[in-house]
XYZ file of C-alpha atoms in Angstrom:
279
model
C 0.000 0.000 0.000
C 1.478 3.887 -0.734
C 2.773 5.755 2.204
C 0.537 8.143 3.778
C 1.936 11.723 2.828
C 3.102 13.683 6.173
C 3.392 17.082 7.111
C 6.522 18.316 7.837
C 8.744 21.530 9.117
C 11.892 22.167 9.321
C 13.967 24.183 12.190
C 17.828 25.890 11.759
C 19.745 26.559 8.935
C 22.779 24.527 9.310
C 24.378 22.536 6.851
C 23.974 19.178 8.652
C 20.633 17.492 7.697
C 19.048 15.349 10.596
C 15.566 14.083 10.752
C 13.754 14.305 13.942
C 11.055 12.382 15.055
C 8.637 12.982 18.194
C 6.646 10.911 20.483
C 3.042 9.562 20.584
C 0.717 12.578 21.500
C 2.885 15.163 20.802
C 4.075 16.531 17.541
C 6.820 17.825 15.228
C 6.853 21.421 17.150
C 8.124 18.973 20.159
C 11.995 19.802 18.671
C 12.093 23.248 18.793
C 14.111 23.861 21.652
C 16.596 21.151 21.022
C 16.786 22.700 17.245
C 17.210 26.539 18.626
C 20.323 25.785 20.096
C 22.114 23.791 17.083
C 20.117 26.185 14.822
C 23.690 27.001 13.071
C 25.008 23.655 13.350
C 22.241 21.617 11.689
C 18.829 21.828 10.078
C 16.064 19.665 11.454
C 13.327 17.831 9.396
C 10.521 17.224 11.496
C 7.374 15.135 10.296
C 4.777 14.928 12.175
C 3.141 11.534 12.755
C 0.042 9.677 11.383
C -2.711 11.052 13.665
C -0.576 13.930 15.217
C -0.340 17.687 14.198
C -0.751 18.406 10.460
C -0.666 14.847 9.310
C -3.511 13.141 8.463
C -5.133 10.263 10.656
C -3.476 6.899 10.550
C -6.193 5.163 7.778
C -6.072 1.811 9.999
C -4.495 -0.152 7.468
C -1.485 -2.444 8.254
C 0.522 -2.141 11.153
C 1.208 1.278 12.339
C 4.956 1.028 12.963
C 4.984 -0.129 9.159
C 3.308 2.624 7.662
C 5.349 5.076 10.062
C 8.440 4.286 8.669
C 6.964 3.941 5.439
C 5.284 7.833 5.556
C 8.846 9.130 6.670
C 11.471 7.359 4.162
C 10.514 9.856 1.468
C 12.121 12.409 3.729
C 15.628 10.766 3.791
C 16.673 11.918 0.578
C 20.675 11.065 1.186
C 22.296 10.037 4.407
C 21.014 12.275 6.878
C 21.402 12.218 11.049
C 18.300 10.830 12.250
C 16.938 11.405 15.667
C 13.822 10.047 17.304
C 12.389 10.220 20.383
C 9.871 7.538 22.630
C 8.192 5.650 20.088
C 9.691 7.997 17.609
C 13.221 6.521 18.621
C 11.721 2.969 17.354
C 11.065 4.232 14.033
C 14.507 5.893 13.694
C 15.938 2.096 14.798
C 13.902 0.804 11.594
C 15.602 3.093 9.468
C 18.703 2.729 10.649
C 18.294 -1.701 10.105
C 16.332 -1.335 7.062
C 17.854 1.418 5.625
C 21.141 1.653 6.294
C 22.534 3.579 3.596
C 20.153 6.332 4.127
C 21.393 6.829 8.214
C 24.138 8.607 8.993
C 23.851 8.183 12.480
C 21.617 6.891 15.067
C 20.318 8.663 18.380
C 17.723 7.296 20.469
C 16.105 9.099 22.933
C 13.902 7.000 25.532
C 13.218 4.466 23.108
C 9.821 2.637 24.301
C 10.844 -0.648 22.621
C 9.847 -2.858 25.875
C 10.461 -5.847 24.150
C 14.615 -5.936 24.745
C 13.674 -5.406 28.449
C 10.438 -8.342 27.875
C 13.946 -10.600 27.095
C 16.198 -8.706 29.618
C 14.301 -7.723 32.908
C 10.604 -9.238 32.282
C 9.247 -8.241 35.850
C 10.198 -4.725 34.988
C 7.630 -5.063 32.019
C 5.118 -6.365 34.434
C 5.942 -3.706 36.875
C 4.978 -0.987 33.935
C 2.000 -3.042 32.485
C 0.059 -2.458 36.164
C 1.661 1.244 36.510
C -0.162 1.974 32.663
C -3.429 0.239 33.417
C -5.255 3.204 34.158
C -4.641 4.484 30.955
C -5.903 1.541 28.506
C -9.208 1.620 31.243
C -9.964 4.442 30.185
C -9.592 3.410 26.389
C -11.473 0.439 27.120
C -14.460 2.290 28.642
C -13.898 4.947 25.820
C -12.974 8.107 27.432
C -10.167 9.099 24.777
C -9.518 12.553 27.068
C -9.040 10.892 30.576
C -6.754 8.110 28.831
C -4.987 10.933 26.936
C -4.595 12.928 30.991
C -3.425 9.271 32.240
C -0.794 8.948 29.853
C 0.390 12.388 29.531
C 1.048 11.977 33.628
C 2.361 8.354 33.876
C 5.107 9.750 31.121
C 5.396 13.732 31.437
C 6.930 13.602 34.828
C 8.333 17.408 35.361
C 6.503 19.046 32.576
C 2.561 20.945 33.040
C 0.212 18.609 33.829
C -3.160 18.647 32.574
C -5.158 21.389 33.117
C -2.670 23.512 32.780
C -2.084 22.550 29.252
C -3.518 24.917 26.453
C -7.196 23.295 25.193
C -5.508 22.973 21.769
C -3.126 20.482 22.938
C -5.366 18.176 25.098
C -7.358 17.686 21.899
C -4.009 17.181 19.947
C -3.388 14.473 23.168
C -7.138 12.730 22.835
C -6.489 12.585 19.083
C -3.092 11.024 19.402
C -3.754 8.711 22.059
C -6.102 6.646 19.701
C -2.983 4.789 17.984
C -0.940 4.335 21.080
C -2.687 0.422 21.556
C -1.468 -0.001 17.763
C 1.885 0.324 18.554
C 1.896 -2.232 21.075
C 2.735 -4.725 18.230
C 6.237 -3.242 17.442
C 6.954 -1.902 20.824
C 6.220 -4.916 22.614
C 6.570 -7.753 20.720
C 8.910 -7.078 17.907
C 6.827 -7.553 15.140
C 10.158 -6.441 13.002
C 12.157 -8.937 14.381
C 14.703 -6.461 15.589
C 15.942 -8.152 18.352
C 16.886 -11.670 16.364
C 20.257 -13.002 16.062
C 22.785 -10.659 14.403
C 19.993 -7.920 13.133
C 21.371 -4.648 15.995
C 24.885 -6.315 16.049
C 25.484 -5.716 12.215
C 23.999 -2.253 12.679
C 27.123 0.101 11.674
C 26.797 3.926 12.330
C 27.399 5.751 14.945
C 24.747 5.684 18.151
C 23.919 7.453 20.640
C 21.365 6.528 23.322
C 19.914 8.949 25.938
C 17.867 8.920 28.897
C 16.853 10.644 31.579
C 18.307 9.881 35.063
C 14.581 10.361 36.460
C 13.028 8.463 34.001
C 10.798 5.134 34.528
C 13.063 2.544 35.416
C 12.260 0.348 31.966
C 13.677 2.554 30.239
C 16.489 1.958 31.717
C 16.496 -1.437 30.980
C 15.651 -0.927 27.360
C 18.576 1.611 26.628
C 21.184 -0.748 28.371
C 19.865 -3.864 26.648
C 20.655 -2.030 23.241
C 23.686 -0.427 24.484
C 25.140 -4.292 25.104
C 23.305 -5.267 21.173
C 24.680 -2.122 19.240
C 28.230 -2.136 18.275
C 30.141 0.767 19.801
C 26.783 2.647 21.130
C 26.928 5.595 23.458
C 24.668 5.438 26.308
C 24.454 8.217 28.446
C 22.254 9.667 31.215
C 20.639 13.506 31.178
C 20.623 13.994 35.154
C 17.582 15.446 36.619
C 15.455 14.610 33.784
C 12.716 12.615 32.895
C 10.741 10.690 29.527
C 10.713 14.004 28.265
C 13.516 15.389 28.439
C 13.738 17.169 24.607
C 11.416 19.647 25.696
C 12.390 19.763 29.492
C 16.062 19.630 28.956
C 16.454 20.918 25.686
C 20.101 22.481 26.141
C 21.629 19.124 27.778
C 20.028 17.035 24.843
C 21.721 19.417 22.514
C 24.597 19.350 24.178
C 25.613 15.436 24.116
C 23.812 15.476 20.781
C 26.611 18.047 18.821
C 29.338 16.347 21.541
C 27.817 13.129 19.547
C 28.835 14.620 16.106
C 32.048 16.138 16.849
C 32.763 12.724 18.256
C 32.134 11.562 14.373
C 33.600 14.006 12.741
C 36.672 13.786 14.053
C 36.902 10.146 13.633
C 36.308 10.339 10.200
C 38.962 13.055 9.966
C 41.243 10.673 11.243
C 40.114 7.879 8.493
C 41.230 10.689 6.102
C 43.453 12.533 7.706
C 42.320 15.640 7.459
C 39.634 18.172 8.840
C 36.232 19.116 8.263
C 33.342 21.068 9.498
C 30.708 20.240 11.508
C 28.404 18.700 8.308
């Protein structure tokens, strides 16, 4: 089936080309902090999911991880940095495996993809299965705004909560928190097949994996477990924050992010033994 077209904005005017890609129930605008600060350094693509800002609604069709990655490939038109965060960051770990050639390098922030800690630390799975059954209650019983309030709190520690939120942006949360059960496929039970023999450990380019040192302690669990399955991956812990830490802690993301790239540019000066800019 054709990719659903996405909307899109981009953020900087730098001359290194990344593509960023936000969580469930937020939106592309989610980057814009992390983006101000490397605004000369690099220039940010930012789609915004199926069902989220100016995209259209997910049509149902297929599996919505599938069709995620599918709606954002058309963006990578050479090798370009790509960043993702929450389920975002699971996306940017499909392009990276199935398109290789197309990923410069890989960050991950707060990657949701429970199934390395389902094979690592299952009764931390368990433990975050009771803490999010509030939310899918509410699903279940059909009250898409309360679910929408549950979520935002069991993952926005540190940030507004509800009613303090602008109205525009609990209805962009109800509307986004529709797909969240679709994604359970992917997040928790592999559906790619990510996590068989020899698929992370060929992966080649340079990764990065962040956290926050608040954060819930799965994630934890999930950014060590592909630390130890990605060849030469940086894992590294934002102090003080939590799940949402590119729009709480913008400047420390940016930070280890352009630390991240200098780190790879001057390895590949040494390959050629020369220097280069930041690009």
């Amino acid at each position: 089936m054709p990719p659903q077209p996405v909307f899109s904005r981009s953020f900087g005017h730098g001359p290194r080309q990344v593509l960023a890609l936000h969580c469930t129930i937020a939106f592309s605008g989610a980057w814009r902090g992390v983006a101000s600060v490397m605004e000369t350094e690099t220039t940010f693509v930012a789609p915004d999911m199926l069902s989220h800002g100016g995209s259209p609604d997910w049509d149902g069709e297929g599996d919505f991880q599938d069709r995620s990655v599918d709606a954002v490939v058309p963006l990578l038109r050479e090798p370009m940095d790509v960043v993702g965060h929450s389920f975002g960051a699971t996306v940017a770990l499909r392009l990276a495996v199935e398109h290789p050639e197309l990923v410069r390098s890989l960050t991950m922030i707060e990657p949701v993809f429970f199934a390395v800690a389902m094979e690592d630390d299952p009764e931390l799975v368990e433990r975050h299965r009771h803490e999010a059954e509030p939310v899918w209650q509410a699903m279940r019983e059909g009250d898409s705004a309360l679910a929408a309030r549950r979520f935002n709190r069991l993952w926005s520690s540190g940030g507004p909560r509800w009613p303090e939120l602008p109205e525009a942006t609990r209805a962009a949360m109800t509307r986004g928190i529709q797909i969240v059960p679709a994604c359970d496929p992917a997040v928790f039970g592999d559906r790619a097949g990510l996590l068989k023999p020899g698929v992370l450990q060929a992966l080649s380019m340079p990764t990065l994996l962040l956290r926050g040192g608040d954060t819930h302690p799965i994630i934890g669990a999930v950014n060590d477990g592909l630390a130890r399955r990605i060849p030469g991956a940086t894992n590294h812990v934002v102090k003080g924050a939590g799940h949402m830490l590119p729009m709480t802690h913008p400047g420390q993301v940016s930070e280890e992010t352009l630390r991240f790239y200098r780190r790879m540019q001057e390895r590949d000066a040494r390959a050629t033994g020369g220097g280069e800019d930041l690009v």
